[in-house]
mmCIF file of C-alpha atoms in Angstrom:
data_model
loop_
_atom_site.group_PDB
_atom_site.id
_atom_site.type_symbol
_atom_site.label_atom_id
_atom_site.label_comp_id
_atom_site.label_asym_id
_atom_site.label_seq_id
_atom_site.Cartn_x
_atom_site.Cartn_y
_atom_site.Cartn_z
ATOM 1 C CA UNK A 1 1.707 51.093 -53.643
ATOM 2 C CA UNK A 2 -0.728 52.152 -50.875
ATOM 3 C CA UNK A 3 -3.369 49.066 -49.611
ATOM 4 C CA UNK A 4 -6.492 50.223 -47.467
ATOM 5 C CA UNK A 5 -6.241 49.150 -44.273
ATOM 6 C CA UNK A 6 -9.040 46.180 -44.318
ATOM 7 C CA UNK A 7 -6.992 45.082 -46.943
ATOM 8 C CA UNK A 8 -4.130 42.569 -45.994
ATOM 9 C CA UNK A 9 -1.228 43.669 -47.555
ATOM 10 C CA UNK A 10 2.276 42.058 -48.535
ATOM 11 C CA UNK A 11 3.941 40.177 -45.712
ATOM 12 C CA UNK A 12 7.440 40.997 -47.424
ATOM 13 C CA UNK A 13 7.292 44.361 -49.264
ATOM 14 C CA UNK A 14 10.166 45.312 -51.467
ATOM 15 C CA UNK A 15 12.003 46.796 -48.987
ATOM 16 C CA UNK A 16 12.633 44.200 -47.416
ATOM 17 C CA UNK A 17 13.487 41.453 -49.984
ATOM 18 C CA UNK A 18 15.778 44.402 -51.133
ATOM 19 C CA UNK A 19 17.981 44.235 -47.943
ATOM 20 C CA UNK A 20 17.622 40.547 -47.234
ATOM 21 C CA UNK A 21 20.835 39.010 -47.877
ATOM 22 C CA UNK A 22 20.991 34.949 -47.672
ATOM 23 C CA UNK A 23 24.168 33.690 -46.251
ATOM 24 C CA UNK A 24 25.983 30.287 -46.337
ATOM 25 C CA UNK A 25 28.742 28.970 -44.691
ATOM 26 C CA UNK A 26 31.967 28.985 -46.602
ATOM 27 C CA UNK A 27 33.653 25.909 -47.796
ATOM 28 C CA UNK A 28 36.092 26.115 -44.877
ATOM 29 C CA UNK A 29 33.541 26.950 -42.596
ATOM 30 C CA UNK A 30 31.393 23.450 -43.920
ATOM 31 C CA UNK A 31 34.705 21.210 -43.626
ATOM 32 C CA UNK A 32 35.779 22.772 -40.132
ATOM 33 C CA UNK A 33 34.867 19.911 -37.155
ATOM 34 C CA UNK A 34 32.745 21.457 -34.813
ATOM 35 C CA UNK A 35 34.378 22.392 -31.329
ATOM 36 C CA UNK A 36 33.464 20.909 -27.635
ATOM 37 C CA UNK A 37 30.291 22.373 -26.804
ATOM 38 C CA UNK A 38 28.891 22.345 -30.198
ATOM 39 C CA UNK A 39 29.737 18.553 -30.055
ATOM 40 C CA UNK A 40 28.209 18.385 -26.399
ATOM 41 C CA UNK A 41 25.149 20.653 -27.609
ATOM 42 C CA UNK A 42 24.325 18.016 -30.858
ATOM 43 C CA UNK A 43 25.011 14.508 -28.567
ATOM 44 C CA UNK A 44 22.474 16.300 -26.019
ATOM 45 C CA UNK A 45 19.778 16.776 -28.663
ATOM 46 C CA UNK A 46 20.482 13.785 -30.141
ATOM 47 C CA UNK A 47 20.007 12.162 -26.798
ATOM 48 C CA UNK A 48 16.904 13.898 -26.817
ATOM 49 C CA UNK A 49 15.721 12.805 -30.132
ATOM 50 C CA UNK A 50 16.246 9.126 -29.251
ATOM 51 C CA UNK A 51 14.538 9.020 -25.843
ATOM 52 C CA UNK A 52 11.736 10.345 -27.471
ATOM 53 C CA UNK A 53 11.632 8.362 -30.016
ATOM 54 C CA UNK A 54 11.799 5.172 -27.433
ATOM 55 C CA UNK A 55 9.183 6.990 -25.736
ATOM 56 C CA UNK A 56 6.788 7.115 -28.354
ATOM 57 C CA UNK A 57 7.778 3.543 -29.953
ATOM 58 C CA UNK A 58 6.358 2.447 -26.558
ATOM 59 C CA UNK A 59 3.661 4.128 -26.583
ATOM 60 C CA UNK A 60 2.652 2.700 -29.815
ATOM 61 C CA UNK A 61 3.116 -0.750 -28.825
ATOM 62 C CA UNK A 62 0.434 -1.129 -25.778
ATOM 63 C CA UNK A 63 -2.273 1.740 -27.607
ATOM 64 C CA UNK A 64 -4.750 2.380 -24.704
ATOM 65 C CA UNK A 65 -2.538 0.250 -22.610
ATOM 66 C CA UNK A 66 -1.203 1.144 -18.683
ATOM 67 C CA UNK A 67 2.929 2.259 -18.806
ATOM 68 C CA UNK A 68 5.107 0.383 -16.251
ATOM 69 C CA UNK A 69 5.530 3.237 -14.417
ATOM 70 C CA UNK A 70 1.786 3.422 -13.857
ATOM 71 C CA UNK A 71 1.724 -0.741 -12.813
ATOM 72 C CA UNK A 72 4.599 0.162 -10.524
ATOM 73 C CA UNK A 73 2.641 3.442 -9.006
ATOM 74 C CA UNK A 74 -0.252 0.784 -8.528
ATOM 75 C CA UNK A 75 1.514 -1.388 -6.738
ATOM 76 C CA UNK A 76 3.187 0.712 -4.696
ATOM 77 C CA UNK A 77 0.095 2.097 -3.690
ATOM 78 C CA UNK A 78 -1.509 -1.251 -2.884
ATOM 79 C CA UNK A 79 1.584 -2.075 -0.894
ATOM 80 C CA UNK A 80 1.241 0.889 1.662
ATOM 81 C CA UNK A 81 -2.301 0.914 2.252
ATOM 82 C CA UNK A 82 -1.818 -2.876 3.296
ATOM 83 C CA UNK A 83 1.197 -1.782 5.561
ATOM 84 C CA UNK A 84 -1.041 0.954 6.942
ATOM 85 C CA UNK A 85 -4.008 -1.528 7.576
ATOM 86 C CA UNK A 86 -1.604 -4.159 9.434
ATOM 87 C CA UNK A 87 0.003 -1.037 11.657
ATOM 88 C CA UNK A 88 -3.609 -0.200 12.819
ATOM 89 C CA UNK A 89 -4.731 -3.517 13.402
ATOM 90 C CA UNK A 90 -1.428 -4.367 15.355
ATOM 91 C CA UNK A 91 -2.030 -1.603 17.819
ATOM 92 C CA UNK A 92 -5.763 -2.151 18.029
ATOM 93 C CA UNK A 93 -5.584 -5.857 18.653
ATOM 94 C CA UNK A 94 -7.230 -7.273 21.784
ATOM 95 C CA UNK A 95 -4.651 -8.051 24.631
ATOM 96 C CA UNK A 96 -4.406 -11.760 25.168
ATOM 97 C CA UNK A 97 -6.710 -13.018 28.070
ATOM 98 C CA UNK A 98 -4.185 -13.316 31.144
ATOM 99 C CA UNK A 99 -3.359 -17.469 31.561
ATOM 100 C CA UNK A 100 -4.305 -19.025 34.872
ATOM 101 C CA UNK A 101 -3.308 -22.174 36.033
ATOM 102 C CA UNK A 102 -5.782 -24.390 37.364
ATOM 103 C CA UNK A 103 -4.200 -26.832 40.024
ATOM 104 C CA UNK A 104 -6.723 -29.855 41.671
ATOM 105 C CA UNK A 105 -7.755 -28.964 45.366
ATOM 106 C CA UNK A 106 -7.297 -31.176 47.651
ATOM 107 C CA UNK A 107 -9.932 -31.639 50.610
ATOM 108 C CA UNK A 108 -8.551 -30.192 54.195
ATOM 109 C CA UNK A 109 -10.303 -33.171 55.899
ATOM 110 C CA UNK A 110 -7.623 -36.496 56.731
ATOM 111 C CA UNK A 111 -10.761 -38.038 56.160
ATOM 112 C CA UNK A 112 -11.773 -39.226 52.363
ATOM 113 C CA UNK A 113 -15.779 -37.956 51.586
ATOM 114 C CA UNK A 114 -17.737 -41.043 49.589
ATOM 115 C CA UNK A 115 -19.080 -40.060 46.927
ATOM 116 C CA UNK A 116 -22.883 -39.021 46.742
ATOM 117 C CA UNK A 117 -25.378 -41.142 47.419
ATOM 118 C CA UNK A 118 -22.966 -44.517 48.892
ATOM 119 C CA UNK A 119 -22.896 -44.774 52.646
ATOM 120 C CA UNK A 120 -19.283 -43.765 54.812
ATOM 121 C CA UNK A 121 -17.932 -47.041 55.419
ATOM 122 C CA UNK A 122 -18.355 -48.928 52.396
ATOM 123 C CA UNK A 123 -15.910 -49.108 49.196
ATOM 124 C CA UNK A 124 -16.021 -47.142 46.125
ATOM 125 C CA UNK A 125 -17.716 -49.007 43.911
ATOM 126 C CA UNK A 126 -19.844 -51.265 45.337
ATOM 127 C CA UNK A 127 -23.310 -50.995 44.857
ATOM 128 C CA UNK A 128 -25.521 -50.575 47.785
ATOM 129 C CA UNK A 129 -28.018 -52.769 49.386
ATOM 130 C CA UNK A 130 -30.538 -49.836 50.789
ATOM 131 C CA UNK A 131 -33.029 -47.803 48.741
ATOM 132 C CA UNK A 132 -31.558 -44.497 47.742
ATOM 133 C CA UNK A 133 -32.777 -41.441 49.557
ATOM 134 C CA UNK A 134 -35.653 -39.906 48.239
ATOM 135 C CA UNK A 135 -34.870 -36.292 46.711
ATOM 136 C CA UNK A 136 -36.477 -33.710 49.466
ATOM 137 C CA UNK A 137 -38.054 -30.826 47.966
ATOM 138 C CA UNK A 138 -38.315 -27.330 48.822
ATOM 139 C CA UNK A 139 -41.035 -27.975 51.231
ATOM 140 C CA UNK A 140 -39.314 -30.286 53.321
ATOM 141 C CA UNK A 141 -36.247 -28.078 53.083
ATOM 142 C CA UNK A 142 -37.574 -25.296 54.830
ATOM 143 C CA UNK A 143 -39.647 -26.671 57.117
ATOM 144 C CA UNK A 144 -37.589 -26.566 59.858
ATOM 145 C CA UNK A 145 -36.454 -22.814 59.278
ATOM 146 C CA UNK A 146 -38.048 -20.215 61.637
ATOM 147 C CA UNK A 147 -37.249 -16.305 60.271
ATOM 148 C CA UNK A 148 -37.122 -13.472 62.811
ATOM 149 C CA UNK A 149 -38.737 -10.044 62.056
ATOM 150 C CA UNK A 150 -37.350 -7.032 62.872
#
């Protein structure tokens, strides 16, 4: 039988069922235990089966949800961009002002000043019996300077 060509025509033509032969395993070959690999080969794909199975059981429980391994890659994250914000503001800090002591000074003089406005002579302490000195102004301050030109 001839088909056009824009005509599909039989995926399996006689021929071919013809020549086809279907072949099971023997009885002894069903009843015989499989050897090492084989037994390695279906624990593997079992293995496989089952971690994919937990995989999608998972992924069916928390539908739209983050994984744990996305949390942890979060975390991590958050982790070293604090470490790298702490390592540049430790070497950028401001070095600590340098500490000096301040000790009292003593006067050079044997002799102890009074205070302002209390006459040498008399105690600390006791109030005076004169007027206190009138506070000179700039006037008065300079009038005794003389300046030489140049």
């Amino acid at each position: 039988m001839t088909t056009d060509h824009d005509e599909p025509g039989p995926v399996f033509d006689e021929d071919f069922v013809r020549g086809a032969t279907i072949r099971e395993p023997a009885a002894h070959e069903r009843v015989r235990t499989p050897g090492r690999v084989e037994r390695w080969r279906m624990r593997r794909e079992w293995r496989r089966r089952k971690r994919a199975s937990a995989r999608e059981r998972r992924a069916a429980e928390r539908p739209g949800g983050a994984s744990r391994a996305d949390v942890l890659k979060l975390v991590l994250v958050v982790l070293a961009l604090l470490a790298i914000s702490t390592g540049l503001w430790w070497v950028n800090r401001p070095e600590p002002a340098p500490v000096v002591p301040v000790v009292p000074q003593v006067p050079k003089n044997e002799q102890q000043q009074p205070p302002p406005g209390q006459p040498p002579g008399q105690p600390p302490g006791q109030p005076s019996d004169e007027a206190p000195e009138p506070v000179p102004t700039r006037a008065a301050g300079q009038a005794g300077l003389t300046f030489r030109v140049a």
